[in-house]
PDB file of C-alpha atoms in Angstrom:
ATOM      1  CA  MET A   1     191.679 -49.633 128.077  1.00 93.00           C
ATOM      2  CA  VAL A   2     191.805 -49.649 124.723  1.00 94.00           C
ATOM      3  CA  GLU A   3     195.602 -50.455 124.456  1.00 92.00           C
ATOM      4  CA  PRO A   4     196.671 -52.199 128.265  1.00 89.00           C
ATOM      5  CA  SER A   5     200.018 -51.483 127.148  1.00 88.00           C
ATOM      6  CA  PHE A   6     200.197 -48.237 126.894  1.00 91.00           C
ATOM      7  CA  ALA A   7     199.165 -47.691 130.594  1.00 91.00           C
ATOM      8  CA  LYS A   8     202.640 -49.135 131.703  1.00 91.00           C
ATOM      9  CA  ARG A   9     204.128 -46.052 131.089  1.00 91.00           C
ATOM     10  CA  SER A  10     201.306 -43.781 132.431  1.00 93.00           C
ATOM     11  CA  ILE A  11     201.056 -44.877 134.919  1.00 93.00           C
ATOM     12  CA  ILE A  12     203.405 -43.641 137.648  1.00 93.00           C
ATOM     13  CA  ASN A  13     204.617 -44.412 141.269  1.00 91.00           C
ATOM     14  CA  HIS A  14     204.903 -41.110 142.876  1.00 92.00           C
ATOM     15  CA  CYS A  15     207.852 -42.666 144.930  1.00 92.00           C
ATOM     16  CA  ASP A  16     209.602 -43.317 141.254  1.00 93.00           C
ATOM     17  CA  TYR A  17     209.954 -39.090 141.516  1.00 94.00           C
ATOM     18  CA  LEU A  18     209.317 -38.321 144.702  1.00 94.00           C
ATOM     19  CA  PRO A  19     212.381 -40.538 145.948  1.00 90.00           C
ATOM     20  CA  ASN A  20     212.987 -38.196 149.929  1.00 92.00           C
ATOM     21  CA  VAL A  21     208.906 -38.176 150.147  1.00 95.00           C
ATOM     22  CA  ARG A  22     206.718 -39.594 152.600  1.00 95.00           C
ATOM     23  CA  ILE A  23     203.368 -41.165 150.905  1.00 94.00           C
ATOM     24  CA  VAL A  24     200.335 -41.402 152.430  1.00 94.00           C
ATOM     25  CA  ALA A  25     198.078 -43.669 150.286  1.00 89.00           C
ATOM     26  CA  SER A  26     194.896 -43.092 152.288  1.00 92.00           C
ATOM     27  CA  THR A  27     191.553 -40.374 152.672  1.00 93.00           C
ATOM     28  CA  ALA A  28     191.935 -37.635 154.005  1.00 95.00           C
ATOM     29  CA  ALA A  29     188.102 -37.130 156.125  1.00 96.00           C
ATOM     30  CA  ASN A  30     188.910 -33.549 158.046  1.00 97.00           C
ATOM     31  CA  ILE A  31     191.498 -30.768 158.196  1.00 97.00           C
ATOM     32  CA  THR A  32     191.953 -28.559 161.604  1.00 95.00           C
ATOM     33  CA  ASP A  33     194.882 -25.535 161.380  1.00 93.00           C
ATOM     34  CA  HIS A  34     197.298 -27.495 161.404  1.00 94.00           C
ATOM     35  CA  GLU A  35     196.339 -31.410 160.952  1.00 97.00           C
ATOM     36  CA  VAL A  36     195.232 -33.200 158.384  1.00 98.00           C
ATOM     37  CA  LEU A  37     192.865 -36.303 159.870  1.00 97.00           C
ATOM     38  CA  THR A  38     192.126 -39.502 157.892  1.00 97.00           C
ATOM     39  CA  THR A  39     189.795 -42.109 156.755  1.00 95.00           C
ATOM     40  CA  ASP A  40     192.449 -44.867 158.588  1.00 94.00           C
ATOM     41  CA  GLY A  41     192.778 -42.554 162.125  1.00 95.00           C
ATOM     42  CA  ARG A  42     196.069 -41.001 160.865  1.00 96.00           C
ATOM     43  CA  LEU A  43     197.244 -37.172 162.197  1.00 97.00           C
ATOM     44  CA  LEU A  44     199.111 -35.861 159.401  1.00 98.00           C
ATOM     45  CA  VAL A  45     200.644 -32.807 160.649  1.00 97.00           C
ATOM     46  CA  TYR A  46     201.319 -29.196 158.592  1.00 98.00           C
ATOM     47  CA  ASP A  47     202.797 -26.026 158.361  1.00 97.00           C
ATOM     48  CA  TYR A  48     200.991 -25.632 154.496  1.00 98.00           C
ATOM     49  CA  LEU A  49     199.037 -27.382 153.178  1.00 98.00           C
ATOM     50  CA  VAL A  50     197.632 -27.649 149.511  1.00 98.00           C
ATOM     51  CA  ILE A  51     194.358 -29.384 148.663  1.00 98.00           C
ATOM     52  CA  ALA A  52     194.427 -31.270 145.154  1.00 97.00           C
ATOM     53  CA  THR A  53     191.661 -33.529 145.566  1.00 96.00           C
ATOM     54  CA  GLY A  54     189.880 -32.633 141.783  1.00 94.00           C
ATOM     55  CA  HIS A  55     186.884 -35.270 141.235  1.00 92.00           C
ATOM     56  CA  LYS A  56     186.241 -38.007 142.857  1.00 89.00           C
ATOM     57  CA  ASP A  57     186.646 -41.248 141.604  1.00 85.00           C
ATOM     58  CA  SER A  58     187.208 -44.556 143.052  1.00 83.00           C
ATOM     59  CA  VAL A  59     190.423 -46.128 141.681  1.00 84.00           C
ATOM     60  CA  PRO A  60     192.729 -48.998 142.756  1.00 88.00           C
ATOM     61  CA  LYS A  61     195.440 -47.456 145.110  1.00 85.00           C
ATOM     62  CA  THR A  62     198.406 -49.515 143.431  1.00 90.00           C
ATOM     63  CA  ARG A  63     200.025 -49.188 140.162  1.00 92.00           C
ATOM     64  CA  VAL A  64     199.672 -53.604 139.758  1.00 93.00           C
ATOM     65  CA  ALA A  65     195.521 -53.047 140.814  1.00 94.00           C
ATOM     66  CA  ARG A  66     195.380 -50.183 138.554  1.00 94.00           C
ATOM     67  CA  LEU A  67     197.041 -51.946 135.451  1.00 95.00           C
ATOM     68  CA  SER A  68     194.969 -55.220 136.233  1.00 95.00           C
ATOM     69  CA  GLN A  69     191.808 -52.425 135.850  1.00 94.00           C
ATOM     70  CA  TYR A  70     192.537 -51.869 132.936  1.00 95.00           C
ATOM     71  CA  GLN A  71     193.303 -55.157 131.593  1.00 96.00           C
ATOM     72  CA  ALA A  72     190.121 -56.217 132.331  1.00 96.00           C
ATOM     73  CA  GLU A  73     188.504 -52.962 130.999  1.00 96.00           C
ATOM     74  CA  PHE A  74     190.262 -54.202 127.445  1.00 97.00           C
ATOM     75  CA  GLU A  75     188.932 -57.552 127.626  1.00 97.00           C
ATOM     76  CA  LYS A  76     185.395 -56.133 127.813  1.00 97.00           C
ATOM     77  CA  ILE A  77     185.907 -54.374 124.918  1.00 97.00           C
ATOM     78  CA  ASN A  78     187.891 -56.686 123.108  1.00 97.00           C
ATOM     79  CA  SER A  79     185.362 -59.414 123.588  1.00 97.00           C
ATOM     80  CA  ALA A  80     182.216 -57.449 122.788  1.00 98.00           C
ATOM     81  CA  GLU A  81     179.975 -56.913 119.512  1.00 98.00           C
ATOM     82  CA  SER A  82     178.101 -54.091 120.809  1.00 98.00           C
ATOM     83  CA  ILE A  83     179.735 -50.966 123.068  1.00 98.00           C
ATOM     84  CA  LEU A  84     177.511 -47.927 124.989  1.00 98.00           C
ATOM     85  CA  ILE A  85     179.022 -45.379 125.898  1.00 98.00           C
ATOM     86  CA  VAL A  86     177.407 -42.894 128.320  1.00 97.00           C
ATOM     87  CA  GLY A  87     178.898 -39.244 128.144  1.00 97.00           C
ATOM     88  CA  GLY A  88     179.695 -36.828 125.218  1.00 97.00           C
ATOM     89  CA  GLY A  89     182.677 -35.588 127.506  1.00 95.00           C
ATOM     90  CA  PRO A  90     186.272 -35.585 126.513  1.00 94.00           C
ATOM     91  CA  THR A  91     186.109 -38.727 127.767  1.00 95.00           C
ATOM     92  CA  GLY A  92     183.624 -40.114 126.345  1.00 97.00           C
ATOM     93  CA  VAL A  93     184.731 -38.986 122.849  1.00 97.00           C
ATOM     94  CA  GLU A  94     188.256 -39.725 122.735  1.00 96.00           C
ATOM     95  CA  LEU A  95     187.040 -43.243 123.962  1.00 97.00           C
ATOM     96  CA  ALA A  96     184.486 -43.853 121.532  1.00 98.00           C
ATOM     97  CA  GLY A  97     187.124 -42.931 119.118  1.00 97.00           C
ATOM     98  CA  GLU A  98     189.439 -44.878 120.590  1.00 96.00           C
ATOM     99  CA  ILE A  99     187.598 -47.600 119.041  1.00 98.00           C
ATOM    100  CA  ALA A 100     185.936 -46.801 116.426  1.00 97.00           C
ATOM    101  CA  ILE A 101     189.629 -47.225 114.787  1.00 97.00           C
ATOM    102  CA  ASP A 102     191.092 -50.015 116.409  1.00 96.00           C
ATOM    103  CA  PHE A 103     187.557 -52.180 116.690  1.00 97.00           C
ATOM    104  CA  PRO A 104     186.026 -50.884 113.727  1.00 97.00           C
ATOM    105  CA  GLU A 105     183.862 -53.924 113.127  1.00 97.00           C
ATOM    106  CA  LYS A 106     182.044 -53.196 116.503  1.00 97.00           C
ATOM    107  CA  LYS A 107     178.465 -51.415 117.121  1.00 98.00           C
ATOM    108  CA  VAL A 108     179.668 -48.605 118.486  1.00 98.00           C
ATOM    109  CA  THR A 109     176.770 -46.200 120.646  1.00 98.00           C
ATOM    110  CA  LEU A 110     177.633 -42.686 122.594  1.00 98.00           C
ATOM    111  CA  VAL A 111     174.942 -41.750 124.528  1.00 98.00           C
ATOM    112  CA  HIS A 112     175.094 -37.366 125.569  1.00 98.00           C
ATOM    113  CA  ARG A 113     172.192 -36.088 127.931  1.00 96.00           C
ATOM    114  CA  GLY A 114     173.192 -32.710 126.345  1.00 96.00           C
ATOM    115  CA  SER A 115     172.860 -30.574 123.149  1.00 97.00           C
ATOM    116  CA  ARG A 116     175.966 -30.700 121.560  1.00 97.00           C
ATOM    117  CA  LEU A 117     178.897 -32.868 122.271  1.00 97.00           C
ATOM    118  CA  LEU A 118     182.002 -31.618 123.962  1.00 95.00           C
ATOM    119  CA  GLU A 119     180.206 -28.511 125.762  1.00 93.00           C
ATOM    120  CA  PHE A 120     183.042 -26.828 127.842  1.00 87.00           C
ATOM    121  CA  ILE A 121     184.256 -25.826 124.158  1.00 88.00           C
ATOM    122  CA  GLY A 122     182.754 -24.369 121.124  1.00 88.00           C
ATOM    123  CA  LEU A 123     180.047 -24.540 118.586  1.00 92.00           C
ATOM    124  CA  LYS A 124     182.575 -25.722 115.994  1.00 91.00           C
ATOM    125  CA  ALA A 125     184.627 -27.928 118.012  1.00 91.00           C
ATOM    126  CA  SER A 126     182.157 -30.284 118.902  1.00 95.00           C
ATOM    127  CA  GLN A 127     180.290 -30.077 115.654  1.00 96.00           C
ATOM    128  CA  ARG A 128     183.532 -31.438 114.166  1.00 95.00           C
ATOM    129  CA  ALA A 129     183.722 -33.763 117.254  1.00 96.00           C
ATOM    130  CA  LEU A 130     180.445 -35.348 116.247  1.00 97.00           C
ATOM    131  CA  ASP A 131     180.763 -34.867 112.679  1.00 97.00           C
ATOM    132  CA  TRP A 132     184.399 -37.382 113.185  1.00 97.00           C
ATOM    133  CA  LEU A 133     182.468 -39.965 114.690  1.00 98.00           C
ATOM    134  CA  ILE A 134     179.442 -40.407 112.112  1.00 98.00           C
ATOM    135  CA  SER A 135     181.846 -40.813 109.651  1.00 97.00           C
ATOM    136  CA  LYS A 136     183.271 -43.880 112.009  1.00 97.00           C
ATOM    137  CA  ASN A 137     179.993 -45.544 112.030  1.00 98.00           C
ATOM    138  CA  VAL A 138     179.697 -44.356 115.692  1.00 98.00           C
ATOM    139  CA  GLU A 139     175.849 -43.704 116.596  1.00 98.00           C
ATOM    140  CA  VAL A 140     175.431 -40.348 118.594  1.00 98.00           C
ATOM    141  CA  LEU A 141     172.286 -40.382 120.821  1.00 98.00           C
ATOM    142  CA  LEU A 142     172.138 -36.237 122.230  1.00 98.00           C
ATOM    143  CA  ASN A 143     169.612 -34.906 124.625  1.00 97.00           C
ATOM    144  CA  GLU A 144     169.685 -38.643 125.559  1.00 96.00           C
ATOM    145  CA  SER A 145     169.810 -40.339 129.433  1.00 95.00           C
ATOM    146  CA  VAL A 146     169.937 -44.050 129.873  1.00 95.00           C
ATOM    147  CA  ASN A 147     168.739 -45.505 133.297  1.00 89.00           C
ATOM    148  CA  LEU A 148     171.991 -47.669 134.383  1.00 90.00           C
ATOM    149  CA  ASN A 149     170.077 -48.598 137.535  1.00 87.00           C
ATOM    150  CA  ASN A 150     167.171 -50.523 134.987  1.00 83.00           C
ATOM    151  CA  VAL A 151     169.491 -52.537 132.710  1.00 85.00           C
ATOM    152  CA  SER A 152     168.539 -56.438 132.012  1.00 85.00           C
ATOM    153  CA  ASP A 153     170.346 -58.661 129.774  1.00 87.00           C
ATOM    154  CA  GLY A 154     172.413 -56.307 128.207  1.00 92.00           C
ATOM    155  CA  VAL A 155     169.283 -54.213 127.202  1.00 94.00           C
ATOM    156  CA  PHE A 156     169.857 -50.175 128.073  1.00 95.00           C
ATOM    157  CA  GLN A 157     166.441 -47.745 127.795  1.00 93.00           C
ATOM    158  CA  THR A 158     167.089 -44.144 127.050  1.00 94.00           C
ATOM    159  CA  SER A 159     164.828 -40.789 128.603  1.00 94.00           C
ATOM    160  CA  SER A 160     163.003 -40.720 125.024  1.00 94.00           C
ATOM    161  CA  GLY A 161     162.203 -44.387 125.241  1.00 92.00           C
ATOM    162  CA  GLU A 162     164.969 -46.227 122.622  1.00 93.00           C
ATOM    163  CA  VAL A 163     166.093 -49.178 123.481  1.00 94.00           C
ATOM    164  CA  ILE A 164     169.841 -49.834 122.778  1.00 95.00           C
ATOM    165  CA  ALA A 165     171.270 -53.498 123.109  1.00 95.00           C
ATOM    166  CA  ALA A 166     175.217 -54.060 124.004  1.00 97.00           C
ATOM    167  CA  ASP A 167     177.685 -56.419 125.672  1.00 97.00           C
ATOM    168  CA  CYS A 168     179.482 -54.006 127.598  1.00 96.00           C
ATOM    169  CA  HIS A 169     179.146 -50.228 128.893  1.00 96.00           C
ATOM    170  CA  PHE A 170     181.463 -47.436 130.425  1.00 96.00           C
ATOM    171  CA  VAL A 171     179.639 -44.459 132.084  1.00 95.00           C
ATOM    172  CA  CYS A 172     182.339 -41.632 130.398  1.00 95.00           C
ATOM    173  CA  THR A 173     179.541 -38.761 132.952  1.00 93.00           C
ATOM    174  CA  ALA A 174     180.895 -36.128 135.277  1.00 87.00           C
ATOM    175  CA  LYS A 175     182.426 -37.446 139.120  1.00 89.00           C
ATOM    176  CA  PRO A 176     181.340 -35.367 141.698  1.00 92.00           C
ATOM    177  CA  MET A 177     183.998 -32.349 143.542  1.00 94.00           C
ATOM    178  CA  GLY A 178     186.415 -33.723 145.556  1.00 95.00           C
ATOM    179  CA  SER A 179     185.267 -31.548 147.883  1.00 96.00           C
ATOM    180  CA  SER A 180     182.983 -33.803 150.296  1.00 95.00           C
ATOM    181  CA  TRP A 181     185.189 -34.188 153.106  1.00 95.00           C
ATOM    182  CA  LEU A 182     186.166 -30.538 153.851  1.00 97.00           C
ATOM    183  CA  ARG A 183     181.966 -29.497 153.975  1.00 95.00           C
ATOM    184  CA  GLU A 184     182.613 -30.130 157.864  1.00 93.00           C
ATOM    185  CA  SER A 185     186.096 -29.449 157.936  1.00 96.00           C
ATOM    186  CA  ILE A 186     187.719 -25.251 158.973  1.00 97.00           C
ATOM    187  CA  LEU A 187     187.193 -24.343 155.180  1.00 98.00           C
ATOM    188  CA  GLN A 188     183.286 -25.178 154.579  1.00 97.00           C
ATOM    189  CA  ASN A 189     183.170 -21.291 153.974  1.00 97.00           C
ATOM    190  CA  ASP A 190     185.700 -21.595 151.251  1.00 98.00           C
ATOM    191  CA  LEU A 191     183.517 -23.411 149.261  1.00 97.00           C
ATOM    192  CA  ASP A 192     181.525 -22.047 146.621  1.00 97.00           C
ATOM    193  CA  MET A 193     177.924 -23.249 145.006  1.00 95.00           C
ATOM    194  CA  GLN A 194     179.638 -25.644 142.855  1.00 94.00           C
ATOM    195  CA  GLY A 195     181.871 -27.301 145.791  1.00 96.00           C
ATOM    196  CA  ARG A 196     185.292 -26.120 144.217  1.00 97.00           C
ATOM    197  CA  LEU A 197     187.063 -23.928 146.766  1.00 98.00           C
ATOM    198  CA  MET A 198     188.049 -20.432 146.331  1.00 98.00           C
ATOM    199  CA  VAL A 199     191.183 -18.987 145.897  1.00 98.00           C
ATOM    200  CA  ASP A 200     193.286 -15.789 145.336  1.00 98.00           C
ATOM    201  CA  ARG A 201     195.993 -14.880 142.868  1.00 97.00           C
ATOM    202  CA  ASN A 202     198.817 -16.912 144.824  1.00 98.00           C
ATOM    203  CA  MET A 203     196.623 -19.771 144.956  1.00 98.00           C
ATOM    204  CA  ARG A 204     195.612 -19.780 148.142  1.00 98.00           C
ATOM    205  CA  VAL A 205     192.596 -20.711 149.504  1.00 98.00           C
ATOM    206  CA  ARG A 206     191.366 -16.787 150.387  1.00 97.00           C
ATOM    207  CA  GLY A 207     191.033 -15.935 153.852  1.00 95.00           C
ATOM    208  CA  HIS A 208     194.072 -18.898 155.209  1.00 96.00           C
ATOM    209  CA  LYS A 209     197.846 -17.491 154.484  1.00 95.00           C
ATOM    210  CA  ASN A 210     198.932 -21.476 154.871  1.00 97.00           C
ATOM    211  CA  ILE A 211     196.280 -22.996 152.970  1.00 98.00           C
ATOM    212  CA  PHE A 212     196.546 -23.730 148.802  1.00 98.00           C
ATOM    213  CA  ALA A 213     194.549 -25.956 146.646  1.00 98.00           C
ATOM    214  CA  VAL A 214     195.300 -26.107 142.760  1.00 98.00           C
ATOM    215  CA  GLY A 215     193.462 -27.991 139.623  1.00 97.00           C
ATOM    216  CA  ASP A 216     189.746 -28.609 139.617  1.00 95.00           C
ATOM    217  CA  ILE A 217     188.912 -28.425 143.190  1.00 97.00           C
ATOM    218  CA  THR A 218     189.383 -24.212 142.170  1.00 98.00           C
ATOM    219  CA  ASP A 219     187.519 -21.722 141.666  1.00 97.00           C
ATOM    220  CA  VAL A 220     189.803 -20.213 138.737  1.00 97.00           C
ATOM    221  CA  LYS A 221     187.524 -19.001 135.917  1.00 94.00           C
ATOM    222  CA  GLU A 222     188.777 -21.283 133.309  1.00 92.00           C
ATOM    223  CA  ILE A 223     188.842 -24.118 131.153  1.00 88.00           C
ATOM    224  CA  LYS A 224     189.559 -27.420 133.792  1.00 89.00           C
ATOM    225  CA  GLN A 225     192.588 -28.776 131.967  1.00 88.00           C
ATOM    226  CA  GLY A 226     195.086 -30.561 133.125  1.00 89.00           C
ATOM    227  CA  TYR A 227     197.618 -28.141 131.504  1.00 89.00           C
ATOM    228  CA  LEU A 228     196.566 -25.831 134.193  1.00 93.00           C
ATOM    229  CA  ALA A 229     196.067 -27.916 137.095  1.00 95.00           C
ATOM    230  CA  GLN A 230     200.231 -28.271 136.056  1.00 93.00           C
ATOM    231  CA  ARG A 231     200.394 -24.681 135.792  1.00 96.00           C
ATOM    232  CA  HIS A 232     198.508 -23.868 139.310  1.00 98.00           C
ATOM    233  CA  ALA A 233     201.092 -26.004 140.610  1.00 97.00           C
ATOM    234  CA  GLU A 234     204.046 -24.341 139.286  1.00 97.00           C
ATOM    235  CA  VAL A 235     202.678 -21.265 141.047  1.00 98.00           C
ATOM    236  CA  THR A 236     201.838 -22.636 144.404  1.00 98.00           C
ATOM    237  CA  ALA A 237     205.402 -24.297 144.927  1.00 98.00           C
ATOM    238  CA  GLU A 238     207.319 -20.966 143.353  1.00 98.00           C
ATOM    239  CA  ASN A 239     205.247 -19.804 146.369  1.00 98.00           C
ATOM    240  CA  LEU A 240     205.623 -22.081 149.163  1.00 98.00           C
ATOM    241  CA  LYS A 241     209.835 -22.254 148.763  1.00 97.00           C
ATOM    242  CA  LEU A 242     209.532 -18.120 149.203  1.00 97.00           C
ATOM    243  CA  LEU A 243     207.586 -18.770 152.007  1.00 97.00           C
ATOM    244  CA  LEU A 244     209.619 -21.229 153.602  1.00 96.00           C
ATOM    245  CA  ARG A 245     212.341 -19.382 153.420  1.00 96.00           C
ATOM    246  CA  GLY A 246     210.986 -16.208 154.999  1.00 94.00           C
ATOM    247  CA  ARG A 247     210.761 -13.913 151.612  1.00 94.00           C
ATOM    248  CA  ASN A 248     208.642 -11.253 151.569  1.00 93.00           C
ATOM    249  CA  GLU A 249     205.273 -12.270 150.314  1.00 93.00           C
ATOM    250  CA  SER A 250     204.314  -9.164 148.097  1.00 94.00           C
ATOM    251  CA  LYS A 251     207.165 -10.983 145.907  1.00 96.00           C
ATOM    252  CA  MET A 252     204.708 -14.707 145.319  1.00 97.00           C
ATOM    253  CA  ALA A 253     203.809 -15.175 141.907  1.00 98.00           C
ATOM    254  CA  THR A 254     200.714 -14.423 140.799  1.00 98.00           C
ATOM    255  CA  TYR A 255     198.251 -16.794 138.343  1.00 97.00           C
ATOM    256  CA  ARG A 256     196.707 -15.721 135.527  1.00 95.00           C
ATOM    257  CA  PRO A 257     194.205 -17.166 134.017  1.00 93.00           C
ATOM    258  CA  GLY A 258     194.802 -19.614 130.851  1.00 82.00           C
ATOM    259  CA  LEU A 259     193.052 -18.702 127.859  1.00 82.00           C
ATOM    260  CA  GLU A 260     190.563 -20.862 126.122  1.00 79.00           C
ATOM    261  CA  MET A 261     192.173 -23.572 125.095  1.00 86.00           C
ATOM    262  CA  ALA A 262     191.291 -27.174 124.498  1.00 89.00           C
ATOM    263  CA  LEU A 263     193.135 -30.466 122.461  1.00 91.00           C
ATOM    264  CA  VAL A 264     190.504 -33.713 122.220  1.00 94.00           C
ATOM    265  CA  SER A 265     192.040 -37.004 121.011  1.00 94.00           C
ATOM    266  CA  LEU A 266     190.344 -38.483 118.077  1.00 95.00           C
ATOM    267  CA  GLY A 267     191.327 -41.877 117.517  1.00 93.00           C
ATOM    268  CA  ARG A 268     195.689 -42.353 117.203  1.00 91.00           C
ATOM    269  CA  LYS A 269     195.969 -40.125 114.689  1.00 93.00           C
ATOM    270  CA  GLU A 270     192.978 -37.286 115.060  1.00 95.00           C
ATOM    271  CA  GLY A 271     192.493 -34.539 116.671  1.00 94.00           C
ATOM    272  CA  ILE A 272     190.396 -31.230 117.709  1.00 95.00           C
ATOM    273  CA  ALA A 273     192.539 -28.035 118.926  1.00 92.00           C
ATOM    274  CA  GLN A 274     190.800 -25.268 119.697  1.00 90.00           C
ATOM    275  CA  PHE A 275     192.373 -21.666 120.027  1.00 88.00           C
ATOM    276  CA  PRO A 276     191.021 -18.460 121.431  1.00 85.00           C
ATOM    277  CA  LEU A 277     191.121 -17.152 117.693  1.00 86.00           C
ATOM    278  CA  VAL A 278     190.741 -20.486 115.260  1.00 90.00           C
ATOM    279  CA  THR A 279     189.399 -24.010 115.739  1.00 90.00           C
ATOM    280  CA  ILE A 280     191.761 -26.894 113.238  1.00 93.00           C
ATOM    281  CA  SER A 281     190.793 -30.392 113.349  1.00 91.00           C
ATOM    282  CA  GLY A 282     193.313 -33.587 111.143  1.00 92.00           C
ATOM    283  CA  CYS A 283     196.387 -34.387 111.581  1.00 93.00           C
ATOM    284  CA  ILE A 284     198.068 -32.009 112.712  1.00 91.00           C
ATOM    285  CA  PRO A 285     196.331 -31.993 116.331  1.00 90.00           C
ATOM    286  CA  GLY A 286     196.651 -35.086 116.549  1.00 90.00           C
ATOM    287  CA  MET A 287     200.508 -34.870 116.387  1.00 89.00           C
ATOM    288  CA  ILE A 288     199.602 -32.709 119.203  1.00 85.00           C
ATOM    289  CA  LYS A 289     198.311 -34.935 121.513  1.00 88.00           C
ATOM    290  CA  SER A 290     197.057 -37.645 119.743  1.00 77.00           C
ATOM    291  CA  GLY A 291     200.246 -40.040 119.557  1.00 80.00           C
ATOM    292  CA  ASP A 292     201.449 -40.664 123.214  1.00 88.00           C
ATOM    293  CA  LEU A 293     198.592 -38.135 124.935  1.00 87.00           C
ATOM    294  CA  PHE A 294     201.517 -35.949 126.450  1.00 89.00           C
ATOM    295  CA  VAL A 295     203.188 -38.831 128.238  1.00 92.00           C
ATOM    296  CA  GLY A 296     206.498 -39.301 127.127  1.00 92.00           C
ATOM    297  CA  LYS A 297     206.172 -35.109 128.327  1.00 90.00           C
ATOM    298  CA  THR A 298     204.891 -35.933 131.511  1.00 91.00           C
ATOM    299  CA  ARG A 299     207.514 -38.333 131.657  1.00 94.00           C
ATOM    300  CA  LYS A 300     210.367 -36.450 131.106  1.00 94.00           C
ATOM    301  CA  ARG A 301     209.113 -33.428 132.767  1.00 91.00           C
ATOM    302  CA  LEU A 302     209.343 -35.781 136.611  1.00 93.00           C
ATOM    303  CA  GLY A 303     212.661 -36.855 134.895  1.00 94.00           C
ATOM    304  CA  LEU A 304     212.182 -40.359 134.112  1.00 95.00           C
ATOM    305  CA  LYS A 305     212.550 -42.325 130.988  1.00 90.00           C
ATOM    306  CA  PRO A 306     210.181 -41.063 128.811  1.00 84.00           C
TER     307      PRO A 306
END
């Protein structure tokens, strides 16, 4: 959104790294013991199923459309003098940081309904993120929400009655769990109170021998981070290969929840890193993540040019 050319490396067609896989661009609507039903009426038969629907998010289905979306968002930022960001999680904080660095002349306001930023990590990391944003002239309003259904000529009102004028706004609040389609399926009793699939230590949905789940949709007790979803996938892939070869289930790989670690980028060169025993900020965590946000590493893992 801040640098559209960067999206050309980060948006990857699945067929580029899965040349022998049939890819169906559709929405799953229901599952049975051996079939997945899509909203456009297709029935996909399976022996093993992996559910990785994460959080619900409406995004274009093609690479061209997604790139066009990012270009349009960039134009909004580029032409605006004032920008409102709603949500103080990692997405909101990182977006505010990138705009503040690339467009220091713009007025950026971040509104967050919680008492601190980055509530998924520790107090020290939250405070450092707040201090950094303030040092870059980002106005941060905590314990506030914005009524996005009552906006008039770029004027927004917070829950306390404060008025914010902004030429454009971006909603960076948490997306709902992508599991509503499972509530009438054979897995309806396998969802916890948050709508997450309950999995065993082998990443199988509890009580189902041939259905796995990975990523944010699982109830694994850990911070929801991309690198942990990757670990879920590695364990699942190993177990699928074992099962497909007819090996003994007792030899299946097990997953151990990840440690409390998180990386949040701040602009292009700085960041915040929370590790189990220490929290650091500045250029070192920036070198780890903020440079290319792990895009090069991910492309290399997929067998593509960095």
